[in-house]
Coordinates of C-alpha atoms and ligand atoms in Angstrom, one line a residue:
M1 CA 0.0 0.0 0.0
T2 CA 1.5 3.4 -1.0
F3 CA 0.3 6.8 0.1
Q4 CA 0.9 9.4 -2.5
K5 CA -2.4 11.3 -2.3
V6 CA -3.8 12.2 1.2
G7 CA -7.1 13.8 1.8
I8 CA -7.7 15.8 5.0
A9 CA -11.3 16.5 5.9
G10 CA -11.5 19.4 8.4
A11 CA -8.6 21.9 8.3
G12 CA -8.6 23.2 11.9
L13 CA -5.8 22.7 14.5
M14 CA -5.3 19.0 13.9
G15 CA -6.2 18.7 10.2
S16 CA -3.8 21.5 9.3
G17 CA -1.0 19.9 11.4
I18 CA -1.5 16.5 9.8
A19 CA -1.6 18.1 6.3
Q20 CA 1.7 19.8 7.0
V21 CA 3.4 16.5 8.2
C22 CA 2.2 14.7 5.0
A23 CA 3.4 17.4 2.7
Q24 CA 6.8 17.5 4.5
V25 CA 7.4 13.9 3.5
G26 CA 6.5 14.5 -0.1
M27 CA 2.8 13.4 -0.2
Q28 CA 0.3 15.3 -2.3
V29 CA -2.4 16.7 0.1
V30 CA -5.9 18.0 -0.5
M31 CA -7.2 19.8 2.5
M32 CA -11.0 20.1 2.6
D33 CA -13.1 22.3 5.0
I34 CA -16.6 23.7 4.8
E35 CA -15.2 27.1 6.0
P36 CA -13.1 29.0 3.4
S37 CA -11.7 31.1 6.3
A38 CA -10.5 27.9 8.0
L39 CA -8.6 27.0 4.9
E40 CA -7.0 30.4 4.7
K41 CA -6.0 30.2 8.3
A42 CA -4.7 26.7 7.9
K43 CA -2.5 27.7 4.9
E44 CA -1.1 30.7 6.9
G45 CA -0.4 28.5 9.9
I46 CA 1.3 25.8 7.8
A47 CA 3.5 28.4 6.0
W48 CA 4.6 29.8 9.4
S49 CA 5.3 26.4 10.9
V50 CA 7.2 25.1 7.9
G51 CA 9.2 28.3 7.9
K52 CA 10.2 27.7 11.5
F53 CA 11.3 24.1 10.7
V54 CA 13.3 25.3 7.7
E55 CA 14.9 28.1 9.8
K56 CA 16.0 25.6 12.4
G57 CA 17.5 23.4 9.7
K58 CA 15.1 20.5 10.3
L59 CA 13.8 20.4 6.7
S60 CA 16.0 20.1 3.6
E61 CA 13.4 21.5 1.2
D62 CA 12.3 25.1 1.0
V63 CA 8.9 26.4 2.2
G64 CA 7.5 26.9 -1.4
T65 CA 8.2 23.3 -2.4
I66 CA 6.4 21.9 0.6
L67 CA 3.5 24.3 0.4
A68 CA 3.0 23.5 -3.3
R69 CA 2.0 20.0 -2.4
I70 CA -1.0 21.2 -0.5
S71 CA -4.2 22.2 -2.3
V72 CA -7.4 23.4 -0.6
T73 CA -11.1 23.0 -1.4
T74 CA -14.6 23.3 0.1
D75 CA -15.8 20.5 -2.1
I76 CA -15.8 17.0 -0.5
Q77 CA -15.9 15.5 -4.0
A78 CA -12.2 16.3 -4.3
M79 CA -11.6 13.3 -2.0
K80 CA -12.6 10.9 -4.7
D81 CA -9.1 9.8 -5.8
M82 CA -7.3 9.7 -2.5
D83 CA -5.2 6.8 -1.1
I84 CA -6.2 7.7 2.4
V85 CA -8.5 10.3 4.0
V86 CA -7.9 11.5 7.6
E87 CA -11.0 13.0 9.1
N88 CA -10.5 15.9 11.5
V89 CA -13.9 17.6 11.8
P90 CA -15.2 18.7 15.2
E91 CA -15.8 16.1 17.9
D92 CA -19.5 15.9 17.3
I93 CA -21.0 12.5 16.4
N94 CA -23.6 13.9 14.1
V95 CA -21.1 15.9 12.1
K96 CA -18.7 13.0 11.9
R97 CA -21.4 10.5 10.9
E98 CA -22.5 12.8 8.0
V99 CA -18.9 13.2 6.8
F100 CA -18.3 9.4 6.9
K101 CA -21.5 8.7 5.1
T102 CA -20.7 11.2 2.4
L103 CA -17.0 10.4 2.1
S104 CA -17.5 6.6 1.9
G105 CA -19.8 7.1 -1.1
I106 CA -17.2 9.2 -2.9
V107 CA -13.8 7.5 -2.3
R108 CA -12.3 4.5 -4.1
K109 CA -13.1 1.1 -2.7
D110 CA -9.5 0.7 -1.5
T111 CA -9.2 4.1 0.1
L112 CA -8.5 4.0 3.8
L113 CA -10.7 6.2 5.9
G114 CA -9.1 7.3 9.2
T115 CA -10.7 9.3 12.0
D116 CA -8.7 11.4 14.4
T117 CA -11.6 11.3 16.9
S118 CA -10.5 11.7 20.6
A119 CA -13.4 9.6 22.0
I120 CA -16.1 8.6 19.5
P121 CA -16.1 4.8 18.9
I122 CA -14.4 4.0 15.5
T123 CA -17.1 1.3 15.1
E124 CA -19.9 3.9 15.2
L125 CA -18.3 5.8 12.2
A126 CA -17.6 2.6 10.3
A127 CA -21.2 1.5 10.7
V128 CA -22.4 4.4 8.5
S129 CA -19.7 3.8 5.9
R130 CA -20.0 1.9 2.7
H131 CA -16.8 -0.1 3.4
P132 CA -16.6 -0.4 7.2
E133 CA -13.7 -2.7 7.0
R134 CA -11.6 0.2 5.5
V135 CA -12.3 2.5 8.5
L136 CA -9.8 2.8 11.3
G137 CA -8.8 5.2 14.1
L138 CA -5.7 7.4 13.5
H139 CA -5.4 9.3 16.8
F140 CA -2.8 12.0 16.6
F141 CA -1.5 14.1 19.5
S142 CA -1.4 17.8 19.5
P143 CA 0.6 19.6 18.0
A144 CA 0.7 17.0 15.2
Q145 CA 3.8 18.6 13.7
M146 CA 5.8 17.8 16.9
M147 CA 4.3 14.8 18.5
Q148 CA 5.9 11.6 17.4
V149 CA 3.2 9.0 18.1
V150 CA -0.1 8.1 16.5
E151 CA -2.5 5.4 17.8
V152 CA -3.7 3.1 15.1
I153 CA -7.1 1.8 16.3
R154 CA -9.0 -1.3 15.2
G155 CA -12.8 -1.0 15.1
V156 CA -14.9 -4.1 15.3
M157 CA -15.1 -4.3 11.5
T158 CA -11.6 -3.0 10.6
N159 CA -9.8 -5.7 8.7
D160 CA -6.1 -6.7 8.9
D161 CA -5.1 -5.0 5.6
T162 CA -6.6 -1.7 6.9
M163 CA -4.6 -2.0 10.2
E164 CA -1.4 -2.8 8.3
G165 CA -2.2 0.2 6.0
G166 CA -2.7 2.5 8.9
V167 CA 0.6 1.4 10.5
A168 CA 2.4 1.8 7.1
F169 CA 0.9 5.3 6.7
V170 CA 2.0 6.4 10.1
K171 CA 5.5 5.1 9.5
A172 CA 5.5 6.9 6.1
I173 CA 4.9 10.2 7.7
G174 CA 7.8 9.6 10.1
K175 CA 5.9 8.8 13.2
R176 CA 5.7 5.8 15.5
P177 CA 2.4 3.9 15.2
I178 CA 1.0 2.4 18.4
R179 CA -1.4 -0.4 17.6
V180 CA -4.6 -0.5 19.6
E181 CA -6.3 -3.8 18.9
R182 CA -9.7 -2.9 20.3
D183 CA -11.9 0.2 20.1
V184 CA -12.2 1.1 23.8
A185 CA -13.1 4.5 25.3
G186 CA -10.0 6.7 25.7
F187 CA -8.1 4.2 23.4
L188 CA -4.7 3.4 24.9
L189 CA -2.5 6.3 25.9
N190 CA -5.2 8.6 27.3
R191 CA -6.7 5.7 29.1
I192 CA -3.4 5.4 31.0
N193 CA -2.7 9.1 31.3
F194 CA -6.1 10.3 32.5
P195 CA -6.3 8.6 35.9
G196 CA -2.9 10.2 36.8
T197 CA -4.1 13.6 35.7
V198 CA -7.3 13.2 37.7
E199 CA -5.3 12.2 40.8
A200 CA -2.9 15.2 40.3
I201 CA -5.9 17.6 40.2
R202 CA -7.4 16.0 43.3
L203 CA -4.1 16.4 45.2
V204 CA -4.1 20.2 44.3
E205 CA -7.8 20.4 45.3
E206 CA -6.9 18.9 48.7
G207 CA -4.0 21.4 49.2
I208 CA -1.4 18.6 49.3
A209 CA 0.9 20.2 46.7
T210 CA 0.9 23.0 44.1
V211 CA 0.6 22.6 40.3
E212 CA 4.2 23.7 39.9
E213 CA 5.5 21.1 42.5
I214 CA 3.6 18.3 40.9
D215 CA 4.7 19.1 37.3
T216 CA 8.4 19.5 38.4
G217 CA 8.3 16.3 40.4
M218 CA 6.7 14.3 37.6
R219 CA 9.2 15.6 35.1
L220 CA 12.3 14.9 37.2
A221 CA 11.2 11.6 38.7
F222 CA 9.8 10.0 35.6
G223 CA 11.9 11.6 32.8
R224 CA 8.8 13.2 31.3
K225 CA 9.1 16.3 29.2
M226 CA 6.0 17.8 30.7
G227 CA 4.0 17.3 33.9
P228 CA 0.2 16.7 33.9
F229 CA -0.7 20.3 34.2
E230 CA 1.7 21.5 31.5
T231 CA 0.2 18.8 29.2
G232 CA -3.3 19.9 30.1
D233 CA -2.6 23.5 29.2
M234 CA -1.2 22.5 25.9
V235 CA -4.0 20.2 24.9
G236 CA -6.7 22.5 26.2
L237 CA -8.6 21.9 29.4
D238 CA -11.9 21.8 27.6
V239 CA -10.7 19.2 25.1
M240 CA -9.2 17.0 27.8
M241 CA -12.2 17.3 30.0
K242 CA -14.5 16.3 27.2
A243 CA -12.4 13.2 26.5
M244 CA -12.2 12.3 30.2
M245 CA -16.0 12.7 30.5
S246 CA -16.7 10.4 27.5
T247 CA -14.3 7.8 28.9
Y248 CA -16.1 8.0 32.2
E249 CA -19.5 7.8 30.6
E250 CA -18.5 4.6 28.8
T251 CA -16.7 2.9 31.7
K252 CA -18.6 4.4 34.6
D253 CA -15.2 4.4 36.4
M254 CA -14.6 7.4 38.7
K255 CA -10.8 7.3 37.9
F256 CA -11.6 9.1 34.7
Y257 CA -14.1 11.7 36.1
P258 CA -12.9 15.3 35.7
P259 CA -12.6 16.9 39.2
V260 CA -14.6 20.0 40.1
L261 CA -11.5 22.3 39.9
M262 CA -11.1 21.3 36.3
Q263 CA -14.8 21.7 35.5
R264 CA -14.8 25.2 37.0
K265 CA -11.7 26.3 35.1
V266 CA -13.4 25.2 31.9
L267 CA -16.6 27.2 32.9
A268 CA -14.4 30.2 33.5
G269 CA -12.8 29.9 30.1
H270 CA -9.4 29.2 31.5
L271 CA -8.6 26.6 28.9
G272 CA -4.8 26.7 28.7
I273 CA -2.3 28.2 26.3
K274 CA -5.0 29.1 23.7
T275 CA -6.8 31.4 26.2
R276 CA -3.5 32.5 27.9
K277 CA -4.7 31.2 31.2
G278 CA -5.2 27.6 32.4
W279 CA -3.2 25.9 35.2
Y280 CA -0.6 28.6 34.4
D281 CA -0.6 32.1 32.9
Y282 CA 0.8 32.7 29.4
N283 CA 2.2 35.6 27.4
E284 CA 0.9 36.6 23.9
D285 CA 3.5 34.3 22.2
G286 CA 2.5 31.3 24.3
T287 CA 5.5 31.3 26.6
R288 CA 4.7 30.9 30.3
K289 CA 4.7 33.9 32.6
A290 CA 7.3 33.8 35.2
Ligands
NAD1 N1 -7.1 19.4 19.7 C1 -6.5 18.3 20.1 O1 -5.6 18.4 21.0 C2 -6.9 17.0 19.5 C3 -6.0 15.9 19.6 C4 -6.3 14.7 19.0 C5 -7.5 14.6 18.3 N2 -8.4 15.6 18.2 C6 -9.6 15.5 17.5 O2 -9.4 16.0 16.2 C7 -10.7 16.5 15.7 C8 -10.5 17.9 15.2 O3 -10.1 18.7 16.3 P1 -9.5 20.1 16.1 O4 -9.0 20.5 17.5 O5 -8.6 20.2 15.0 O6 -10.8 21.0 15.8 P2 -11.0 22.4 15.1 O7 -12.3 23.0 15.6 O8 -9.7 23.2 15.2 O9 -11.2 22.0 13.5 C9 -12.3 21.4 13.0 C10 -12.5 21.9 11.5 O10 -13.5 21.1 10.9 C11 -14.2 22.0 10.0 N3 -15.5 21.4 9.7 C12 -16.7 21.4 10.4 N4 -17.6 20.7 9.8 C13 -17.0 20.1 8.7 C14 -17.5 19.3 7.7 N5 -18.7 18.8 7.7 N6 -16.6 19.0 6.7 C15 -15.4 19.5 6.7 N7 -14.9 20.3 7.6 C16 -15.7 20.6 8.6 C17 -14.3 23.3 10.8 O11 -14.6 24.4 9.9 C18 -12.9 23.4 11.4 O12 -12.0 24.1 10.6 C19 -11.7 16.2 16.8 O13 -12.4 15.0 16.6 C20 -10.8 16.2 18.0 O14 -11.4 15.5 19.1 C21 -8.1 16.9 18.8

């Protein structure tokens, strides 16, 4: 299975990041979104980010060569000749179902349909698709340009060829695939990470330690690049809370339940780096205030 032509459905934060990663390894990318303004913003963001990589000597090609591989459209029909389509529309089951229904009627029979959902069962999207055996989860981590790992998730109907194709695609874009052999809530890595984050927030709520102390301790003790609160601010407290809540709803296990302190921060709009306030305060350029 080769991946020359990649379709990206939904060109927001994740879709634009994935489009960039694919173009950087030489793939032709068609980025589709229903909002022309989202496509404009995505193009600008990609140009800026590729520029940064080139400046730091991390890419051998120039910005123009890489950008020339990405075309944009508001017409979903443009997905018809893709080797793989990675769906990145909002985390809303109705929107995603509609996109899968339409997409699966347009693409070739052998096209892989991957979803970057954080928490919606892969099987539910496969069920509305014409070839459910070609549907799989491709769960990226944000920012997709930087994070080196992608979960490749098997839905109930996903066949072996599709799993192998997903693994091959992730390797082809220079990332490490992590195979997840069953479609469970939270998939694999969040399922492991969320309980630790919930516990860290509870310890802050109880006044046992500060956010800074926990993050510093977790970094130094376990060789992590970021502590749980730093990760939360980067991902977005709203995004993380929603994913925790859906994992809780499916498992009914309190270890995934977002603590009140987190819920209140989300209500207050303190969502992390994107709102310049979360567990920490941030400057305009996203650096942390001293
Ligand atoms: N943000 C994260 O950290 C993160 C990490 C992993 C996975 N995800 C998942 O990735 C997906 C996208 O998240 P995001 O943060 O990029 O969202 P986003 O809101 O930044 O982008 C979504 C884009 O989809 C577009 N869109 C809406 N309806 C559409 C349609 N019918 N067809 C085509 N485009 C449509 C919107 O205009 C928007 O540009 C979600 O399922 C999310 O759960 C997010």
